[in-house]
Amino acid sequence: MKARTLADLSAPLMALRLLTAEFPHLPAPTVEVSPIYPERLELTVHDDFAGFEGWREALNIAPKSVVHHVQRDGRTGVLRVHATFAGAELMLIGYATAPATEPVLAGSGAPS
């Protein structure tokens, strides 16, 4: 693989510049741009699904396109969605503490 240059990352860097100009009021996400995926801009919001939703709404991404799962430990919820913004592949990710669930005792279900 040939070494990438900063110019190879122009699509996600331009998208980041536009996001900064258009949405300065939104919560600051963790930002990742990588030469491994030169067309991708990744925005990650930690500990706050409301922040994720603010970004999703601002970017006009349909709620039905968001994928939700809980990580293996059962304590961390994850929201993830892919979109396109200003010519870049955008990945928006949110992490937050999953609500605790009440344990259910065997035999405590609905009566038969």
Short mmCIF file of N, CA, C and O in Angstrom, two decimals:
data_model
loop_
_atom_site.label_atom_id
_atom_site.label_comp_id
_atom_site.label_asym_id
_atom_site.label_seq_id
_atom_site.Cartn_x
_atom_site.Cartn_y
_atom_site.Cartn_z
N MET A 1 0.84 -1.18 0.00
CA MET A 1 0.00 0.00 0.00
C MET A 1 0.89 1.24 0.00
O MET A 1 1.83 1.32 0.77
N LYS A 2 0.58 2.18 -0.85
CA LYS A 2 1.37 3.41 -0.89
C LYS A 2 1.02 4.30 0.30
O LYS A 2 -0.11 4.27 0.80
N ALA A 3 1.97 5.05 0.74
CA ALA A 3 1.75 5.96 1.86
C ALA A 3 0.77 7.05 1.44
O ALA A 3 0.86 7.59 0.33
N ARG A 4 -0.17 7.33 2.28
CA ARG A 4 -1.15 8.38 1.99
C ARG A 4 -0.59 9.74 2.40
O ARG A 4 0.24 9.84 3.28
N THR A 5 -1.10 10.76 1.75
CA THR A 5 -0.73 12.13 2.10
C THR A 5 -1.92 12.80 2.78
O THR A 5 -3.04 12.27 2.75
N LEU A 6 -1.70 13.95 3.35
CA LEU A 6 -2.78 14.69 3.97
C LEU A 6 -3.86 15.04 2.94
O LEU A 6 -5.05 15.04 3.25
N ALA A 7 -3.44 15.26 1.70
CA ALA A 7 -4.40 15.56 0.63
C ALA A 7 -5.37 14.40 0.41
O ALA A 7 -6.52 14.62 0.01
N ASP A 8 -4.93 13.18 0.68
CA ASP A 8 -5.81 12.02 0.53
C ASP A 8 -6.97 12.03 1.53
O ASP A 8 -7.95 11.32 1.35
N LEU A 9 -6.83 12.82 2.57
CA LEU A 9 -7.87 12.91 3.61
C LEU A 9 -8.74 14.16 3.44
O LEU A 9 -9.45 14.55 4.36
N SER A 10 -8.69 14.77 2.27
CA SER A 10 -9.37 16.05 2.07
C SER A 10 -10.89 15.96 2.25
O SER A 10 -11.50 16.89 2.78
N ALA A 11 -11.52 14.86 1.84
CA ALA A 11 -12.99 14.76 1.98
C ALA A 11 -13.43 14.81 3.44
O ALA A 11 -14.27 15.63 3.81
N PRO A 12 -12.90 13.95 4.33
CA PRO A 12 -13.35 14.03 5.71
C PRO A 12 -12.89 15.31 6.42
O PRO A 12 -13.62 15.83 7.28
N LEU A 13 -11.73 15.83 6.06
CA LEU A 13 -11.27 17.07 6.70
C LEU A 13 -12.14 18.26 6.28
O LEU A 13 -12.44 19.13 7.11
N MET A 14 -12.56 18.30 5.03
CA MET A 14 -13.46 19.36 4.58
C MET A 14 -14.82 19.22 5.27
O MET A 14 -15.42 20.21 5.69
N ALA A 15 -15.30 17.99 5.39
CA ALA A 15 -16.56 17.76 6.08
C ALA A 15 -16.47 18.24 7.53
O ALA A 15 -17.39 18.88 8.04
N LEU A 16 -15.37 17.96 8.19
CA LEU A 16 -15.17 18.41 9.57
C LEU A 16 -15.18 19.93 9.65
O LEU A 16 -15.78 20.51 10.54
N ARG A 17 -14.52 20.55 8.70
CA ARG A 17 -14.50 22.03 8.66
C ARG A 17 -15.92 22.58 8.52
O ARG A 17 -16.31 23.53 9.21
N LEU A 18 -16.70 21.99 7.63
CA LEU A 18 -18.08 22.45 7.45
C LEU A 18 -18.94 22.19 8.68
O LEU A 18 -19.77 23.03 9.06
N LEU A 19 -18.76 21.03 9.32
CA LEU A 19 -19.51 20.74 10.55
C LEU A 19 -19.20 21.75 11.64
O LEU A 19 -20.10 22.20 12.36
N THR A 20 -17.94 22.11 11.75
CA THR A 20 -17.52 23.10 12.74
C THR A 20 -18.18 24.45 12.49
O THR A 20 -18.63 25.12 13.42
N ALA A 21 -18.28 24.83 11.23
CA ALA A 21 -18.90 26.11 10.88
C ALA A 21 -20.42 26.09 11.04
O ALA A 21 -21.01 27.06 11.51
N GLU A 22 -21.05 24.98 10.65
CA GLU A 22 -22.52 24.91 10.66
C GLU A 22 -23.12 24.55 12.02
O GLU A 22 -24.25 24.94 12.31
N PHE A 23 -22.39 23.80 12.84
CA PHE A 23 -22.97 23.29 14.08
C PHE A 23 -22.08 23.54 15.30
O PHE A 23 -21.83 22.62 16.08
N PRO A 24 -21.62 24.76 15.51
CA PRO A 24 -20.71 25.02 16.63
C PRO A 24 -21.38 24.83 18.00
O PRO A 24 -20.69 24.65 19.00
N HIS A 25 -22.69 24.84 18.02
CA HIS A 25 -23.44 24.71 19.27
C HIS A 25 -23.61 23.26 19.74
O HIS A 25 -23.97 23.03 20.89
N LEU A 26 -23.33 22.31 18.87
CA LEU A 26 -23.52 20.90 19.24
C LEU A 26 -22.37 20.42 20.13
O LEU A 26 -21.28 20.98 20.09
N PRO A 27 -22.62 19.37 20.92
CA PRO A 27 -21.57 18.86 21.80
C PRO A 27 -20.36 18.38 21.00
O PRO A 27 -20.51 17.80 19.92
N ALA A 28 -19.18 18.64 21.54
CA ALA A 28 -17.95 18.24 20.86
C ALA A 28 -17.80 16.72 20.93
O ALA A 28 -17.74 16.15 22.01
N PRO A 29 -17.74 16.07 19.77
CA PRO A 29 -17.52 14.62 19.75
C PRO A 29 -16.03 14.31 19.69
O PRO A 29 -15.21 15.19 19.41
N THR A 30 -15.70 13.06 19.92
CA THR A 30 -14.37 12.58 19.59
C THR A 30 -14.35 12.46 18.07
O THR A 30 -15.30 11.94 17.47
N VAL A 31 -13.32 12.97 17.44
CA VAL A 31 -13.23 13.00 15.98
C VAL A 31 -12.10 12.09 15.54
O VAL A 31 -11.00 12.14 16.09
N GLU A 32 -12.39 11.27 14.51
CA GLU A 32 -11.33 10.42 13.98
C GLU A 32 -11.33 10.50 12.45
O GLU A 32 -12.36 10.35 11.80
N VAL A 33 -10.15 10.76 11.93
CA VAL A 33 -9.87 10.71 10.50
C VAL A 33 -8.63 9.84 10.39
O VAL A 33 -7.66 10.03 11.12
N SER A 34 -8.67 8.87 9.49
CA SER A 34 -7.57 7.91 9.42
C SER A 34 -7.17 7.62 7.97
O SER A 34 -8.03 7.49 7.10
N PRO A 35 -5.87 7.48 7.73
CA PRO A 35 -5.46 7.09 6.38
C PRO A 35 -5.86 5.67 6.02
O PRO A 35 -5.84 5.29 4.85
N ILE A 36 -6.28 4.89 7.01
CA ILE A 36 -6.76 3.53 6.73
C ILE A 36 -8.09 3.59 5.99
O ILE A 36 -8.35 2.80 5.08
N TYR A 37 -8.95 4.53 6.39
CA TYR A 37 -10.24 4.77 5.72
C TYR A 37 -10.27 6.24 5.30
O TYR A 37 -10.87 7.07 5.96
N PRO A 38 -9.61 6.60 4.21
CA PRO A 38 -9.39 8.00 3.86
C PRO A 38 -10.64 8.80 3.50
O PRO A 38 -10.58 10.02 3.46
N GLU A 39 -11.76 8.14 3.28
CA GLU A 39 -12.99 8.87 2.94
C GLU A 39 -13.91 9.04 4.15
O GLU A 39 -14.95 9.67 4.05
N ARG A 40 -13.52 8.49 5.32
CA ARG A 40 -14.41 8.43 6.47
C ARG A 40 -14.08 9.50 7.52
O ARG A 40 -12.94 9.75 7.84
N LEU A 41 -15.15 10.08 8.04
CA LEU A 41 -15.09 10.96 9.20
C LEU A 41 -15.92 10.30 10.28
O LEU A 41 -17.11 10.01 10.07
N GLU A 42 -15.32 10.03 11.40
CA GLU A 42 -16.02 9.36 12.50
C GLU A 42 -16.21 10.34 13.64
O GLU A 42 -15.26 10.98 14.10
N LEU A 43 -17.46 10.49 14.08
CA LEU A 43 -17.80 11.33 15.23
C LEU A 43 -18.37 10.43 16.31
O LEU A 43 -19.33 9.70 16.07
N THR A 44 -17.78 10.47 17.50
CA THR A 44 -18.23 9.62 18.59
C THR A 44 -18.60 10.48 19.79
O THR A 44 -17.80 11.31 20.23
N VAL A 45 -19.81 10.26 20.28
CA VAL A 45 -20.30 10.97 21.46
C VAL A 45 -20.34 9.97 22.60
O VAL A 45 -20.99 8.94 22.51
N HIS A 46 -19.62 10.28 23.67
CA HIS A 46 -19.54 9.37 24.82
C HIS A 46 -20.46 9.83 25.94
O HIS A 46 -20.62 11.03 26.19
N ASP A 47 -21.07 8.86 26.62
CA ASP A 47 -21.87 9.08 27.83
C ASP A 47 -23.08 9.98 27.61
O ASP A 47 -23.54 10.63 28.54
N ASP A 48 -23.61 10.02 26.38
CA ASP A 48 -24.70 10.96 26.15
C ASP A 48 -25.46 10.65 24.86
O ASP A 48 -25.06 11.08 23.78
N PHE A 49 -26.55 9.90 24.96
CA PHE A 49 -27.36 9.66 23.77
C PHE A 49 -28.04 10.93 23.30
O PHE A 49 -28.33 11.09 22.12
N ALA A 50 -28.29 11.88 24.20
CA ALA A 50 -28.90 13.15 23.77
C ALA A 50 -27.96 13.88 22.82
O ALA A 50 -28.40 14.48 21.84
N GLY A 51 -26.67 13.84 23.09
CA GLY A 51 -25.70 14.46 22.19
C GLY A 51 -25.68 13.78 20.83
O GLY A 51 -25.62 14.43 19.79
N PHE A 52 -25.75 12.45 20.84
CA PHE A 52 -25.84 11.68 19.59
C PHE A 52 -27.07 12.13 18.81
O PHE A 52 -27.00 12.39 17.61
N GLU A 53 -28.20 12.21 19.49
CA GLU A 53 -29.45 12.59 18.83
C GLU A 53 -29.39 14.02 18.28
O GLU A 53 -29.94 14.30 17.22
N GLY A 54 -28.72 14.90 19.00
CA GLY A 54 -28.56 16.27 18.50
C GLY A 54 -27.81 16.29 17.18
O GLY A 54 -28.20 16.97 16.23
N TRP A 55 -26.74 15.51 17.09
CA TRP A 55 -25.98 15.40 15.84
C TRP A 55 -26.81 14.73 14.75
O TRP A 55 -26.83 15.18 13.61
N ARG A 56 -27.52 13.66 15.10
CA ARG A 56 -28.34 12.95 14.11
C ARG A 56 -29.38 13.88 13.51
O ARG A 56 -29.56 13.95 12.30
N GLU A 57 -30.06 14.62 14.37
CA GLU A 57 -31.10 15.55 13.89
C GLU A 57 -30.50 16.67 13.04
O GLU A 57 -31.04 17.02 12.00
N ALA A 58 -29.39 17.24 13.49
CA ALA A 58 -28.75 18.33 12.74
C ALA A 58 -28.32 17.87 11.36
O ALA A 58 -28.40 18.63 10.39
N LEU A 59 -27.89 16.62 11.26
CA LEU A 59 -27.44 16.07 9.98
C LEU A 59 -28.58 15.49 9.16
O LEU A 59 -28.36 14.95 8.08
N ASN A 60 -29.80 15.58 9.70
CA ASN A 60 -30.99 15.12 9.01
C ASN A 60 -30.91 13.64 8.64
O ASN A 60 -31.25 13.23 7.52
N ILE A 61 -30.44 12.84 9.59
CA ILE A 61 -30.34 11.39 9.40
C ILE A 61 -31.59 10.76 9.98
O ILE A 61 -31.97 11.03 11.11
N ALA A 62 -32.25 9.92 9.20
CA ALA A 62 -33.50 9.28 9.63
C ALA A 62 -33.29 8.41 10.87
O ALA A 62 -32.33 7.62 10.91
N PRO A 63 -34.17 8.52 11.86
CA PRO A 63 -34.05 7.70 13.07
C PRO A 63 -34.05 6.20 12.76
O PRO A 63 -33.36 5.43 13.43
N LYS A 64 -34.79 5.79 11.73
CA LYS A 64 -34.88 4.36 11.43
C LYS A 64 -33.57 3.78 10.91
O LYS A 64 -33.39 2.57 10.89
N SER A 65 -32.63 4.63 10.52
CA SER A 65 -31.35 4.13 10.03
C SER A 65 -30.34 3.89 11.15
O SER A 65 -29.28 3.33 10.93
N VAL A 66 -30.69 4.28 12.37
CA VAL A 66 -29.80 4.09 13.52
C VAL A 66 -29.89 2.65 14.00
O VAL A 66 -30.97 2.09 14.15
N VAL A 67 -28.74 2.06 14.23
CA VAL A 67 -28.66 0.70 14.76
C VAL A 67 -28.30 0.80 16.24
O VAL A 67 -27.38 1.54 16.61
N HIS A 68 -29.04 0.07 17.07
CA HIS A 68 -28.78 0.08 18.52
C HIS A 68 -28.41 -1.32 18.98
O HIS A 68 -28.99 -2.30 18.54
N HIS A 69 -27.43 -1.39 19.85
CA HIS A 69 -27.13 -2.65 20.51
C HIS A 69 -26.51 -2.35 21.88
O HIS A 69 -26.15 -1.22 22.17
N VAL A 70 -26.44 -3.37 22.70
CA VAL A 70 -25.82 -3.26 24.00
C VAL A 70 -24.55 -4.10 23.96
O VAL A 70 -24.58 -5.24 23.50
N GLN A 71 -23.46 -3.51 24.42
CA GLN A 71 -22.21 -4.26 24.39
C GLN A 71 -22.29 -5.44 25.34
O GLN A 71 -23.12 -5.50 26.23
N ARG A 72 -21.37 -6.33 25.13
CA ARG A 72 -21.36 -7.62 25.81
C ARG A 72 -21.49 -7.50 27.33
O ARG A 72 -22.10 -8.34 27.97
N ASP A 73 -20.94 -6.46 27.92
CA ASP A 73 -21.01 -6.33 29.37
C ASP A 73 -22.42 -6.00 29.86
O ASP A 73 -22.70 -6.05 31.04
N GLY A 74 -23.31 -5.64 28.94
CA GLY A 74 -24.69 -5.33 29.29
C GLY A 74 -24.88 -3.97 29.93
O GLY A 74 -25.98 -3.60 30.30
N ARG A 75 -23.82 -3.22 30.06
CA ARG A 75 -23.91 -1.92 30.73
C ARG A 75 -23.73 -0.74 29.80
O ARG A 75 -23.92 0.40 30.21
N THR A 76 -23.37 -0.98 28.56
CA THR A 76 -23.11 0.12 27.64
C THR A 76 -23.97 -0.01 26.40
O THR A 76 -23.86 -0.98 25.65
N GLY A 77 -24.84 0.97 26.19
CA GLY A 77 -25.64 1.01 24.98
C GLY A 77 -24.86 1.72 23.88
O GLY A 77 -24.09 2.64 24.15
N VAL A 78 -25.07 1.29 22.64
CA VAL A 78 -24.36 1.86 21.50
C VAL A 78 -25.37 2.18 20.41
O VAL A 78 -26.20 1.36 20.05
N LEU A 79 -25.29 3.41 19.89
CA LEU A 79 -26.06 3.82 18.71
C LEU A 79 -25.05 4.08 17.61
O LEU A 79 -24.00 4.68 17.84
N ARG A 80 -25.38 3.63 16.41
CA ARG A 80 -24.45 3.78 15.28
C ARG A 80 -25.24 4.03 14.01
O ARG A 80 -26.26 3.38 13.76
N VAL A 81 -24.74 4.96 13.19
CA VAL A 81 -25.39 5.24 11.92
C VAL A 81 -24.33 5.72 10.92
O VAL A 81 -23.35 6.37 11.29
N HIS A 82 -24.54 5.33 9.67
CA HIS A 82 -23.67 5.76 8.57
C HIS A 82 -24.46 6.73 7.70
O HIS A 82 -25.66 6.54 7.49
N ALA A 83 -23.78 7.75 7.21
CA ALA A 83 -24.42 8.73 6.33
C ALA A 83 -23.33 9.33 5.44
O ALA A 83 -22.16 8.96 5.55
N THR A 84 -23.73 10.24 4.58
CA THR A 84 -22.79 10.98 3.76
C THR A 84 -22.96 12.45 4.09
O THR A 84 -24.09 12.94 4.21
N PHE A 85 -21.86 13.15 4.24
CA PHE A 85 -21.91 14.59 4.49
C PHE A 85 -20.75 15.25 3.75
O PHE A 85 -19.59 14.87 3.95
N ALA A 86 -21.07 16.19 2.91
CA ALA A 86 -20.07 16.98 2.18
C ALA A 86 -19.03 16.11 1.48
O ALA A 86 -17.84 16.42 1.50
N GLY A 87 -19.48 15.01 0.91
CA GLY A 87 -18.59 14.14 0.16
C GLY A 87 -17.80 13.14 0.99
O GLY A 87 -16.99 12.39 0.46
N ALA A 88 -18.03 13.13 2.29
CA ALA A 88 -17.31 12.19 3.16
C ALA A 88 -18.29 11.14 3.68
O ALA A 88 -19.48 11.40 3.85
N GLU A 89 -17.76 9.95 3.92
CA GLU A 89 -18.54 8.91 4.59
C GLU A 89 -18.51 9.27 6.07
O GLU A 89 -17.45 9.38 6.67
N LEU A 90 -19.68 9.47 6.63
CA LEU A 90 -19.78 9.89 8.02
C LEU A 90 -20.26 8.72 8.86
O LEU A 90 -21.24 8.06 8.51
N MET A 91 -19.56 8.45 9.94
CA MET A 91 -20.02 7.45 10.89
C MET A 91 -20.23 8.18 12.21
O MET A 91 -19.31 8.80 12.75
N LEU A 92 -21.47 8.14 12.70
CA LEU A 92 -21.84 8.77 13.96
C LEU A 92 -22.10 7.66 14.96
O LEU A 92 -22.89 6.75 14.69
N ILE A 93 -21.42 7.72 16.10
CA ILE A 93 -21.53 6.68 17.12
C ILE A 93 -21.82 7.34 18.46
O ILE A 93 -21.23 8.38 18.78
N GLY A 94 -22.70 6.72 19.23
CA GLY A 94 -22.98 7.21 20.58
C GLY A 94 -22.88 6.08 21.57
O GLY A 94 -23.32 4.96 21.29
N TYR A 95 -22.30 6.37 22.72
CA TYR A 95 -22.21 5.41 23.82
C TYR A 95 -22.86 6.02 25.05
O TYR A 95 -22.69 7.21 25.31
N ALA A 96 -23.59 5.22 25.80
CA ALA A 96 -24.16 5.67 27.06
C ALA A 96 -24.41 4.46 27.95
O ALA A 96 -24.50 3.33 27.46
N THR A 97 -24.53 4.72 29.22
CA THR A 97 -24.80 3.64 30.17
C THR A 97 -26.19 3.10 29.89
O THR A 97 -27.16 3.86 29.79
N ALA A 98 -26.28 1.79 29.75
CA ALA A 98 -27.58 1.14 29.52
C ALA A 98 -28.33 1.10 30.86
O ALA A 98 -27.72 0.89 31.91
N PRO A 99 -29.63 1.33 30.82
CA PRO A 99 -30.38 1.27 32.07
C PRO A 99 -30.31 -0.12 32.68
O PRO A 99 -30.33 -1.13 31.97
N ALA A 100 -30.22 -0.15 33.99
CA ALA A 100 -30.19 -1.44 34.70
C ALA A 100 -31.55 -2.12 34.56
O ALA A 100 -32.59 -1.48 34.54
N THR A 101 -31.52 -3.42 34.43
CA THR A 101 -32.77 -4.18 34.34
C THR A 101 -32.99 -4.96 35.62
O THR A 101 -32.04 -5.33 36.30
N GLU A 102 -34.23 -5.13 35.96
CA GLU A 102 -34.58 -5.89 37.15
C GLU A 102 -34.46 -7.37 36.87
O GLU A 102 -34.97 -7.85 35.85
N PRO A 103 -33.80 -8.12 37.73
CA PRO A 103 -33.73 -9.57 37.51
C PRO A 103 -35.11 -10.18 37.68
O PRO A 103 -35.91 -9.74 38.48
N VAL A 104 -35.39 -11.20 36.89
CA VAL A 104 -36.67 -11.90 36.96
C VAL A 104 -36.42 -13.28 37.55
O VAL A 104 -35.58 -14.03 37.04
N LEU A 105 -37.12 -13.59 38.61
CA LEU A 105 -36.96 -14.89 39.26
C LEU A 105 -37.71 -15.95 38.47
O LEU A 105 -38.79 -15.70 37.94
N ALA A 106 -37.15 -17.13 38.40
CA ALA A 106 -37.80 -18.24 37.71
C ALA A 106 -39.16 -18.50 38.33
O ALA A 106 -39.31 -18.50 39.55
N GLY A 107 -40.16 -18.69 37.50
CA GLY A 107 -41.51 -18.96 37.97
C GLY A 107 -42.30 -17.72 38.35
O GLY A 107 -43.42 -17.83 38.84
N SER A 108 -41.73 -16.53 38.16
CA SER A 108 -42.45 -15.33 38.56
C SER A 108 -43.19 -14.67 37.39
O SER A 108 -43.66 -13.56 37.50
N GLY A 109 -43.30 -15.39 36.28
CA GLY A 109 -44.00 -14.87 35.10
C GLY A 109 -45.49 -14.88 35.29
O GLY A 109 -46.03 -15.13 36.38
N ALA A 110 -46.19 -14.63 34.22
CA ALA A 110 -47.66 -14.60 34.25
C ALA A 110 -48.19 -15.98 34.61
O ALA A 110 -47.61 -17.00 34.24
N PRO A 111 -49.31 -16.02 35.34
CA PRO A 111 -49.88 -17.31 35.71
C PRO A 111 -50.35 -18.06 34.47
O PRO A 111 -50.76 -17.48 33.49
N SER A 112 -50.31 -19.40 34.55
CA SER A 112 -50.72 -20.21 33.43
C SER A 112 -52.20 -20.44 33.45
O SER A 112 -52.83 -20.54 34.38
#
